[in-house]
């Protein structure tokens, strides 16, 4: 249980109760005393003492004196996993002449330090400690820290029946986390191998292109000379235009080739077929266990939209599900667990309750009755099937946003969904001629309509009707990506304009900002407005913070400037 000190320090750094980042040794000793109490209570029927109780008592960590001496014995205050040293300090007196108690400094951990701590915990702390530590942290939150969640995280039942603990510290959670990390490493290796093969093919193709390009260059020069004579164009002007065209062709060509390489991140056909097979098996299992013949399991998210990567999760939703065991989500989890889909993690308190599990090396999230997610995904799929440049542009934008730190709705930046809406409207309204049509604004004879929660979800589901429209724009993926970054870096007014995919336009804001809450009637601070295609009043970037809008604009500006001079390394921060 030597890692318990690191975990308690990490939890204390997760909330700001102490002043000036100081945490009294006395308060830390109280936490260890509560931890020892939990060990004693949970093992009162066992003649053997819990190792955690023995460890705490042996080192006297439940007393201020013992804990102070223990921490002073640590080499220069360093810890195995806690991200910074915590030497014990004591000022003789404060500014008012009052004596000071022993304390340690616990400034809040950065997001990177949080990630490193949890990864090190998952990979290096013995499995035998995980559930005990998870239970201790929950006990401390409930009995010592006045229900403060510290570093956050949901609680759930542990592998030991009937015992509750903080999920992220538990044995099952971290076993899944390690397996997922292993799969990601394997996929990354596979991607690197595929990229190496692709580069080799590009090198071979480049040699062929070079000879062909030389031939085409000679023919082009002859055509330009003839055109120059016919139009009596000034020789110097024509030469400048020709050189600029050569520069543009080379610049955008190298960017386009890099976007083609990024598309290797896309999920393979085998993976997509595996997800579809899993969907059918889930539907068969649920029908057999519920005797509901009208029950359906539908796919949504990146695998339905066609934008899935090698590491994407599979998102499913269940229609017409009925359960007699309390909350529907718990009933669904019970059926899946009984059918061998495990281990199962249930998150009933989320905005959309889900059941998570891993099957056939595919991480899966399953919800109940979420048709709007299905419609959104199918609309995106219809758009991306119209023109082959869409996929390369999306992977390029996703990579740019990720490398510049502006991707992540949970971090109050742009979600992948918001970024997709920006790309769709850009190809509808900004590019000339437009590459994408406005599928939700076609004639009634073309529109497929369905009513979801009182909202009419209508659009043309036949993308092949618009491939000729897309072909009129001959710009390369590289040029389009550069123009996208330039537009959202310099032209788009984040405070006044909206991205409206329902009408396929960018215009001044048309939606009234909703109140912050039922109790606070002040309007929300929408620093970015990207509307949902089916829910007119929903801003899919509504959680973006005001100062983050400036970060987003600066990221696109920086990337656009780098792409203009063909600095791919700077644009993508390689």
Tab-separated table of N, CA, C and O in Angstrom, residues 166-273:
chain	number	residue	atom	x	y	z
A	166	UNK	N	-14.078	4.370	-6.333
A	166	UNK	CA	-13.916	5.303	-7.449
A	166	UNK	C	-13.443	4.516	-8.667
A	166	UNK	O	-12.412	3.841	-8.624
A	167	UNK	N	-14.198	4.605	-9.749
A	167	UNK	CA	-14.003	3.722	-10.906
A	167	UNK	C	-12.581	3.800	-11.468
A	167	UNK	O	-11.967	2.783	-11.778
A	168	UNK	N	-12.030	5.018	-11.587
A	168	UNK	CA	-10.744	5.157	-12.289
A	168	UNK	C	-9.578	4.511	-11.528
A	168	UNK	O	-8.516	4.308	-12.109
A	169	UNK	N	-9.760	4.208	-10.220
A	169	UNK	CA	-8.711	3.531	-9.467
A	169	UNK	C	-8.915	2.018	-9.404
A	169	UNK	O	-8.081	1.300	-8.864
A	170	UNK	N	-10.028	1.515	-9.937
A	170	UNK	CA	-10.398	0.119	-9.725
A	170	UNK	C	-9.623	-0.825	-10.632
A	170	UNK	O	-9.081	-0.439	-11.664
A	171	UNK	N	-9.628	-2.102	-10.254
A	171	UNK	CA	-8.900	-3.121	-10.996
A	171	UNK	C	-9.476	-3.299	-12.401
A	171	UNK	O	-8.743	-3.320	-13.389
A	172	UNK	N	-10.802	-3.410	-12.499
A	172	UNK	CA	-11.439	-3.651	-13.803
A	172	UNK	C	-11.184	-2.477	-14.750
A	172	UNK	O	-10.809	-2.666	-15.912
A	173	UNK	N	-11.389	-1.255	-14.244
A	173	UNK	CA	-11.191	-0.063	-15.097
A	173	UNK	C	-9.779	-0.006	-15.652
A	173	UNK	O	-9.569	0.236	-16.844
A	174	UNK	N	-8.783	-0.242	-14.807
A	174	UNK	CA	-7.401	-0.118	-15.257
A	174	UNK	C	-6.961	-1.302	-16.104
A	174	UNK	O	-6.070	-1.154	-16.949
A	175	UNK	N	-7.584	-2.470	-15.892
A	175	UNK	CA	-7.300	-3.594	-16.790
A	175	UNK	C	-7.784	-3.263	-18.199
A	175	UNK	O	-7.084	-3.511	-19.189
A	176	UNK	N	-8.994	-2.678	-18.297
A	176	UNK	CA	-9.508	-2.252	-19.610
A	176	UNK	C	-8.605	-1.181	-20.210
A	176	UNK	O	-8.292	-1.183	-21.406
A	177	UNK	N	-8.161	-0.256	-19.370
A	177	UNK	CA	-7.299	0.833	-19.831
A	177	UNK	C	-5.979	0.297	-20.394
A	177	UNK	O	-5.505	0.758	-21.436
A	178	UNK	N	-5.409	-0.702	-19.710
A	178	UNK	CA	-4.155	-1.279	-20.207
A	178	UNK	C	-4.370	-2.025	-21.516
A	178	UNK	O	-3.545	-1.934	-22.435
A	179	UNK	N	-5.488	-2.745	-21.594
A	179	UNK	CA	-5.750	-3.452	-22.854
A	179	UNK	C	-5.950	-2.470	-24.003
A	179	UNK	O	-5.464	-2.683	-25.117
A	180	UNK	N	-6.677	-1.389	-23.733
A	180	UNK	CA	-6.910	-0.387	-24.778
A	180	UNK	C	-5.598	0.249	-25.216
A	180	UNK	O	-5.371	0.479	-26.407
A	181	UNK	N	-4.705	0.543	-24.239
A	181	UNK	CA	-3.406	1.126	-24.588
A	181	UNK	C	-2.601	0.159	-25.448
A	181	UNK	O	-1.929	0.573	-26.413
A	182	UNK	N	-2.686	-1.132	-25.114
A	182	UNK	CA	-1.982	-2.128	-25.923
A	182	UNK	C	-2.515	-2.184	-27.344
A	182	UNK	O	-1.749	-2.281	-28.304
A	183	UNK	N	-3.869	-2.108	-27.456
A	183	UNK	CA	-4.448	-2.120	-28.809
A	183	UNK	C	-4.046	-0.874	-29.588
A	183	UNK	O	-3.768	-0.941	-30.785
A	184	UNK	N	-4.018	0.268	-28.905
A	184	UNK	CA	-3.632	1.494	-29.595
A	184	UNK	C	-2.190	1.430	-30.078
A	184	UNK	O	-1.874	1.897	-31.181
A	185	UNK	N	-1.306	0.844	-29.266
A	185	UNK	CA	0.079	0.694	-29.692
A	185	UNK	C	0.173	-0.215	-30.913
A	185	UNK	O	0.937	0.065	-31.847
A	186	UNK	N	-0.607	-1.299	-30.879
A	186	UNK	CA	-0.585	-2.213	-32.033
A	186	UNK	C	-1.117	-1.531	-33.280
A	186	UNK	O	-0.559	-1.685	-34.381
A	187	UNK	N	-2.183	-0.729	-33.097
A	187	UNK	CA	-2.734	-0.023	-34.256
A	187	UNK	C	-1.772	1.036	-34.780
A	187	UNK	O	-1.654	1.248	-35.984
A	188	UNK	N	-1.078	1.708	-33.846
A	188	UNK	CA	-0.108	2.714	-34.264
A	188	UNK	C	1.031	2.071	-35.039
A	188	UNK	O	1.494	2.617	-36.052
A	189	UNK	N	1.487	0.894	-34.584
A	189	UNK	CA	2.527	0.181	-35.310
A	189	UNK	C	2.030	-0.203	-36.699
A	189	UNK	O	2.753	-0.062	-37.693
A	190	UNK	N	0.778	-0.675	-36.749
A	190	UNK	CA	0.199	-1.043	-38.047
A	190	UNK	C	0.106	0.173	-38.968
A	190	UNK	O	0.399	0.100	-40.159
A	191	UNK	N	-0.294	1.331	-38.366
A	191	UNK	CA	-0.390	2.543	-39.172
A	191	UNK	C	0.974	2.967	-39.700
A	191	UNK	O	1.120	3.369	-40.859
A	192	UNK	N	2.014	2.864	-38.857
A	192	UNK	CA	3.352	3.238	-39.285
A	192	UNK	C	3.848	2.336	-40.403
A	192	UNK	O	4.496	2.802	-41.354
A	193	UNK	N	3.544	1.034	-40.276
A	193	UNK	CA	3.931	0.105	-41.332
A	193	UNK	C	3.235	0.449	-42.639
A	193	UNK	O	3.844	0.435	-43.718
A	194	UNK	N	1.924	0.752	-42.527
A	194	UNK	CA	1.169	1.114	-43.730
A	194	UNK	C	1.706	2.409	-44.331
A	194	UNK	O	1.792	2.552	-45.559
A	195	UNK	N	2.071	3.364	-43.453
A	195	UNK	CA	2.623	4.628	-43.952
A	195	UNK	C	3.947	4.407	-44.665
A	195	UNK	O	4.231	5.046	-45.691
A	196	UNK	N	4.779	3.498	-44.124
A	196	UNK	CA	6.062	3.202	-44.760
A	196	UNK	C	5.850	2.583	-46.148
A	196	UNK	O	6.531	2.950	-47.130
A	197	UNK	N	4.879	1.664	-46.229
A	197	UNK	CA	4.590	1.068	-47.540
A	197	UNK	C	4.049	2.118	-48.509
A	197	UNK	O	4.395	2.119	-49.697
A	198	UNK	N	3.206	3.014	-47.944
A	198	UNK	CA	2.643	4.056	-48.797
A	198	UNK	C	3.734	4.993	-49.321
A	198	UNK	O	3.718	5.388	-50.490
A	199	UNK	N	4.685	5.353	-48.441
A	199	UNK	CA	5.778	6.224	-48.892
A	199	UNK	C	6.626	5.559	-49.961
A	199	UNK	O	7.080	6.214	-50.908
A	200	UNK	N	6.823	4.237	-49.829
A	200	UNK	CA	7.580	3.524	-50.839
A	200	UNK	C	6.839	3.548	-52.185
A	200	UNK	O	7.456	3.748	-53.248
A	201	UNK	N	5.511	3.359	-52.117
A	201	UNK	CA	4.722	3.425	-53.350
A	201	UNK	C	4.763	4.820	-53.966
A	201	UNK	O	4.840	4.975	-55.182
A	202	UNK	N	4.733	5.844	-53.067
A	202	UNK	CA	4.786	7.221	-53.567
A	202	UNK	C	6.103	7.504	-54.275
A	202	UNK	O	6.150	8.212	-55.295
A	203	UNK	N	7.203	6.944	-53.706
A	203	UNK	CA	8.506	7.163	-54.328
A	203	UNK	C	8.555	6.544	-55.724
A	203	UNK	O	9.094	7.147	-56.677
A	204	UNK	N	7.999	5.338	-55.855
A	204	UNK	CA	7.975	4.689	-57.164
A	204	UNK	C	7.082	5.450	-58.132
A	204	UNK	O	7.415	5.613	-59.313
A	205	UNK	N	5.943	5.905	-57.588
A	205	UNK	CA	5.019	6.652	-58.437
A	205	UNK	C	5.602	8.000	-58.827
A	205	UNK	O	5.351	8.500	-59.932
A	206	UNK	N	6.403	8.581	-57.941
A	206	UNK	CA	6.988	9.891	-58.212
A	206	UNK	C	7.938	9.837	-59.404
A	206	UNK	O	8.006	10.775	-60.203
A	207	UNK	N	8.680	8.729	-59.498
A	207	UNK	CA	9.601	8.587	-60.636
A	207	UNK	C	8.816	8.553	-61.954
A	207	UNK	O	9.222	9.173	-62.955
A	208	UNK	N	7.686	7.812	-61.938
A	208	UNK	CA	6.869	7.767	-63.143
A	208	UNK	C	6.252	9.122	-63.445
A	208	UNK	O	6.201	9.568	-64.594
A	209	UNK	N	5.804	9.793	-62.355
A	209	UNK	CA	5.188	11.111	-62.542
A	209	UNK	C	6.170	12.128	-63.111
A	209	UNK	O	5.800	13.001	-63.874
A	210	UNK	N	7.428	11.993	-62.671
A	210	UNK	CA	8.434	12.969	-63.099
A	210	UNK	C	8.609	12.964	-64.614
A	210	UNK	O	8.645	14.019	-65.262
A	211	UNK	N	8.699	11.733	-65.158
A	211	UNK	CA	8.852	11.636	-66.612
A	211	UNK	C	7.605	12.157	-67.317
A	211	UNK	O	7.697	12.890	-68.322
A	212	UNK	N	6.438	11.785	-66.759
A	212	UNK	CA	5.191	12.257	-67.363
A	212	UNK	C	5.050	13.767	-67.223
A	212	UNK	O	4.571	14.449	-68.147
A	213	UNK	N	5.476	14.286	-66.089
A	213	UNK	CA	5.368	15.721	-65.862
A	213	UNK	C	6.254	16.505	-66.822
A	213	UNK	O	5.877	17.586	-67.298
A	214	UNK	N	7.452	15.959	-67.098
A	214	UNK	CA	8.348	16.622	-68.048
A	214	UNK	C	7.702	16.698	-69.431
A	214	UNK	O	7.784	17.731	-70.117
A	215	UNK	N	7.032	15.613	-69.802
A	215	UNK	CA	6.357	15.603	-71.091
A	215	UNK	C	5.204	16.601	-71.105
A	215	UNK	O	5.030	17.366	-72.064
A	216	UNK	N	4.431	16.592	-70.006
A	216	UNK	CA	3.309	17.526	-69.913
A	216	UNK	C	3.790	18.973	-69.843
A	216	UNK	O	3.150	19.872	-70.389
A	217	UNK	N	4.937	19.184	-69.189
A	217	UNK	CA	5.474	20.536	-69.072
A	217	UNK	C	5.849	21.096	-70.448
A	217	UNK	O	5.599	22.268	-70.752
A	218	UNK	N	6.448	20.228	-71.270
A	218	UNK	CA	6.799	20.682	-72.628
A	218	UNK	C	5.544	21.034	-73.419
A	218	UNK	O	5.489	22.075	-74.097
A	219	UNK	N	4.502	20.174	-73.285
A	219	UNK	CA	3.259	20.451	-74.020
A	219	UNK	C	2.590	21.722	-73.489
A	219	UNK	O	2.057	22.534	-74.260
A	220	UNK	N	2.647	21.912	-72.174
A	220	UNK	CA	2.013	23.091	-71.589
A	220	UNK	C	2.711	24.372	-72.024
A	220	UNK	O	2.068	25.388	-72.294
A	221	UNK	N	4.031	24.318	-72.070
A	221	UNK	CA	4.776	25.500	-72.509
A	221	UNK	C	4.422	25.879	-73.949
A	221	UNK	O	4.285	27.064	-74.281
A	222	UNK	N	4.284	24.850	-74.810
A	222	UNK	CA	3.908	25.125	-76.196
A	222	UNK	C	2.532	25.767	-76.266
A	222	UNK	O	2.312	26.720	-77.037
A	223	UNK	N	1.592	25.256	-75.452
A	223	UNK	CA	0.241	25.836	-75.435
A	223	UNK	C	0.268	27.275	-74.932
A	223	UNK	O	-0.434	28.136	-75.457
A	224	UNK	N	1.085	27.520	-73.898
A	224	UNK	CA	1.168	28.879	-73.371
A	224	UNK	C	1.761	29.846	-74.402
A	224	UNK	O	1.331	30.997	-74.511
A	225	UNK	N	2.759	29.362	-75.126
A	225	UNK	CA	3.364	30.225	-76.157
A	225	UNK	C	2.345	30.586	-77.238
A	225	UNK	O	2.272	31.741	-77.684
A	226	UNK	N	1.539	29.567	-77.640
A	226	UNK	CA	0.515	29.833	-78.655
A	226	UNK	C	-0.539	30.794	-78.135
A	226	UNK	O	-0.973	31.715	-78.841
A	227	UNK	N	-0.950	30.573	-76.887
A	227	UNK	CA	-1.953	31.465	-76.310
A	227	UNK	C	-1.410	32.871	-76.155
A	227	UNK	O	-2.130	33.859	-76.362
A	228	UNK	N	-0.113	32.984	-75.833
A	228	UNK	CA	0.495	34.305	-75.657
A	228	UNK	C	0.499	35.084	-76.970
A	228	UNK	O	0.209	36.286	-76.993
A	229	UNK	N	0.818	34.370	-78.041
A	229	UNK	CA	0.817	35.035	-79.342
A	229	UNK	C	-0.588	35.440	-79.746
A	229	UNK	O	-0.794	36.528	-80.292
A	230	UNK	N	-1.558	34.547	-79.495
A	230	UNK	CA	-2.932	34.832	-79.907
A	230	UNK	C	-3.506	36.025	-79.166
A	230	UNK	O	-4.259	36.814	-79.719
A	231	UNK	N	-3.195	36.161	-77.909
A	231	UNK	CA	-3.753	37.251	-77.105
A	231	UNK	C	-2.851	38.460	-77.047
A	231	UNK	O	-3.207	39.472	-76.423
A	232	UNK	N	-1.677	38.342	-77.656
A	232	UNK	CA	-0.712	39.449	-77.622
A	232	UNK	C	-0.422	39.880	-76.183
A	232	UNK	O	-0.354	41.077	-75.851
A	233	UNK	N	-0.276	38.878	-75.330
A	233	UNK	CA	-0.048	39.158	-73.911
A	233	UNK	C	1.384	39.614	-73.699
A	233	UNK	O	2.297	39.156	-74.392
A	234	UNK	N	1.536	40.467	-72.770
A	234	UNK	CA	2.858	40.935	-72.401
A	234	UNK	C	3.713	39.754	-71.927
A	234	UNK	O	3.288	38.973	-71.078
A	235	UNK	N	4.907	39.624	-72.489
A	235	UNK	CA	5.756	38.469	-72.203
A	235	UNK	C	6.129	38.415	-70.714
A	235	UNK	O	6.091	37.347	-70.097
A	236	UNK	N	6.456	39.509	-70.127
A	236	UNK	CA	6.874	39.523	-68.730
A	236	UNK	C	5.725	39.118	-67.800
A	236	UNK	O	5.907	38.341	-66.869
A	237	UNK	N	4.496	39.607	-68.098
A	237	UNK	CA	3.334	39.255	-67.282
A	237	UNK	C	3.018	37.767	-67.397
A	237	UNK	O	2.715	37.106	-66.398
A	238	UNK	N	3.094	37.264	-68.607
A	238	UNK	CA	2.803	35.848	-68.813
A	238	UNK	C	3.793	34.959	-68.069
A	238	UNK	O	3.427	33.921	-67.504
A	239	UNK	N	5.082	35.375	-68.071
A	239	UNK	CA	6.091	34.583	-67.393
A	239	UNK	C	5.860	34.565	-65.887
A	239	UNK	O	5.998	33.533	-65.231
A	240	UNK	N	5.469	35.707	-65.326
A	240	UNK	CA	5.174	35.772	-63.898
A	240	UNK	C	3.998	34.874	-63.538
A	240	UNK	O	4.022	34.165	-62.524
A	241	UNK	N	2.948	34.916	-64.382
A	241	UNK	CA	1.792	34.061	-64.118
A	241	UNK	C	2.155	32.579	-64.188
A	241	UNK	O	1.698	31.763	-63.383
A	242	UNK	N	3.022	32.251	-65.181
A	242	UNK	CA	3.417	30.859	-65.340
A	242	UNK	C	4.213	30.372	-64.129
A	242	UNK	O	3.978	29.274	-63.608
A	243	UNK	N	5.146	31.193	-63.681
A	243	UNK	CA	5.961	30.808	-62.532
A	243	UNK	C	5.117	30.669	-61.269
A	243	UNK	O	5.311	29.756	-60.463
A	244	UNK	N	4.156	31.598	-61.101
A	244	UNK	CA	3.288	31.516	-59.936
A	244	UNK	C	2.439	30.251	-59.959
A	244	UNK	O	2.208	29.602	-58.936
A	245	UNK	N	1.977	29.875	-61.170
A	245	UNK	CA	1.192	28.655	-61.299
A	245	UNK	C	2.015	27.424	-60.942
A	245	UNK	O	1.545	26.494	-60.276
A	246	UNK	N	3.294	27.417	-61.382
A	246	UNK	CA	4.170	26.302	-61.046
A	246	UNK	C	4.372	26.196	-59.533
A	246	UNK	O	4.362	25.103	-58.954
A	247	UNK	N	4.548	27.370	-58.896
A	247	UNK	CA	4.737	27.383	-57.443
A	247	UNK	C	3.496	26.858	-56.731
A	247	UNK	O	3.574	26.036	-55.809
A	248	UNK	N	2.301	27.341	-57.187
A	248	UNK	CA	1.049	26.901	-56.566
A	248	UNK	C	0.829	25.408	-56.744
A	248	UNK	O	0.403	24.707	-55.820
A	249	UNK	N	1.119	24.917	-57.975
A	249	UNK	CA	0.940	23.484	-58.219
A	249	UNK	C	1.819	22.646	-57.303
A	249	UNK	O	1.376	21.640	-56.716
A	250	UNK	N	3.071	23.060	-57.139
A	250	UNK	CA	3.995	22.298	-56.298
A	250	UNK	C	3.582	22.373	-54.835
A	250	UNK	O	3.602	21.377	-54.101
A	251	UNK	N	3.173	23.585	-54.387
A	251	UNK	CA	2.825	23.773	-52.990
A	251	UNK	C	1.602	22.953	-52.608
A	251	UNK	O	1.629	22.165	-51.666
A	252	UNK	N	0.534	23.146	-53.378
A	252	UNK	CA	-0.690	22.435	-53.027
A	252	UNK	C	-0.562	20.942	-53.268
A	252	UNK	O	-1.198	20.133	-52.590
A	253	UNK	N	0.283	20.568	-54.231
A	253	UNK	CA	0.468	19.144	-54.490
A	253	UNK	C	1.099	18.426	-53.318
A	253	UNK	O	0.690	17.322	-52.952
A	254	UNK	N	2.108	19.047	-52.689
A	254	UNK	CA	2.760	18.402	-51.546
A	254	UNK	C	1.808	18.309	-50.359
A	254	UNK	O	1.811	17.314	-49.624
A	255	UNK	N	0.956	19.338	-50.180
A	255	UNK	CA	-0.022	19.291	-49.087
A	255	UNK	C	-1.041	18.188	-49.347
A	255	UNK	O	-1.409	17.432	-48.450
A	256	UNK	N	-1.501	18.093	-50.605
A	256	UNK	CA	-2.478	17.061	-50.954
A	256	UNK	C	-1.905	15.669	-50.723
A	256	UNK	O	-2.594	14.779	-50.199
A	257	UNK	N	-0.639	15.466	-51.074
A	257	UNK	CA	-0.029	14.146	-50.859
A	257	UNK	C	0.062	13.821	-49.371
A	257	UNK	O	-0.098	12.671	-48.956
A	258	UNK	N	0.304	14.843	-48.557
A	258	UNK	CA	0.340	14.602	-47.101
A	258	UNK	C	-1.047	14.245	-46.579
A	258	UNK	O	-1.193	13.373	-45.705
A	259	UNK	N	-2.097	14.890	-47.124
A	259	UNK	CA	-3.455	14.553	-46.699
A	259	UNK	C	-3.805	13.121	-47.096
A	259	UNK	O	-4.526	12.424	-46.369
A	260	UNK	N	-3.311	12.689	-48.258
A	260	UNK	CA	-3.535	11.298	-48.664
A	260	UNK	C	-2.891	10.343	-47.656
A	260	UNK	O	-3.439	9.282	-47.346
A	261	UNK	N	-1.730	10.735	-47.135
A	261	UNK	CA	-1.065	9.899	-46.140
A	261	UNK	C	-1.852	9.873	-44.833
A	261	UNK	O	-1.934	8.849	-44.161
A	262	UNK	N	-2.452	11.018	-44.471
A	262	UNK	CA	-3.244	11.066	-43.245
A	262	UNK	C	-4.466	10.145	-43.332
A	262	UNK	O	-4.945	9.644	-42.308
A	263	UNK	N	-4.978	9.947	-44.543
A	263	UNK	CA	-6.161	9.087	-44.689
A	263	UNK	C	-5.871	7.628	-44.326
A	263	UNK	O	-6.794	6.828	-44.203
A	264	UNK	N	-4.587	7.292	-44.141
A	264	UNK	CA	-4.254	5.942	-43.688
A	264	UNK	C	-4.734	5.694	-42.264
A	264	UNK	O	-4.760	4.561	-41.790
A	265	UNK	N	-5.095	6.798	-41.556
A	265	UNK	CA	-5.645	6.650	-40.215
A	265	UNK	C	-7.063	6.078	-40.237
A	265	UNK	O	-7.580	5.660	-39.202
A	266	UNK	N	-7.714	6.100	-41.403
A	266	UNK	CA	-9.103	5.642	-41.486
A	266	UNK	C	-9.208	4.156	-41.142
A	266	UNK	O	-8.300	3.365	-41.408
A	267	UNK	N	-10.306	3.802	-40.518
A	267	UNK	CA	-10.542	2.400	-40.181
A	267	UNK	C	-10.593	1.556	-41.454
A	267	UNK	O	-11.089	1.990	-42.497
A	268	UNK	N	-10.060	0.342	-41.367
A	268	UNK	CA	-10.038	-0.541	-42.531
A	268	UNK	C	-11.439	-1.103	-42.804
A	268	UNK	O	-12.313	-1.082	-41.937
A	269	UNK	N	-11.613	-1.617	-44.032
A	269	UNK	CA	-12.887	-2.223	-44.387
A	269	UNK	C	-13.185	-3.418	-43.488
A	269	UNK	O	-14.337	-3.663	-43.114
A	270	UNK	N	-12.130	-4.141	-43.118
A	270	UNK	CA	-12.307	-5.297	-42.238
A	270	UNK	C	-12.864	-4.866	-40.884
A	270	UNK	O	-13.762	-5.514	-40.328
A	271	UNK	N	-12.330	-3.748	-40.354
A	271	UNK	CA	-12.821	-3.253	-39.070
A	271	UNK	C	-14.276	-2.816	-39.177
A	271	UNK	O	-15.100	-3.099	-38.305
A	272	UNK	N	-14.612	-2.106	-40.264
A	272	UNK	CA	-15.994	-1.649	-40.435
A	272	UNK	C	-16.959	-2.825	-40.554
A	272	UNK	O	-18.074	-2.797	-40.012
A	273	UNK	N	-16.531	-3.880	-41.277
A	273	UNK	CA	-17.381	-5.066	-41.387
A	273	UNK	C	-17.527	-5.752	-40.027
A	273	UNK	O	-18.597	-6.263	-39.687
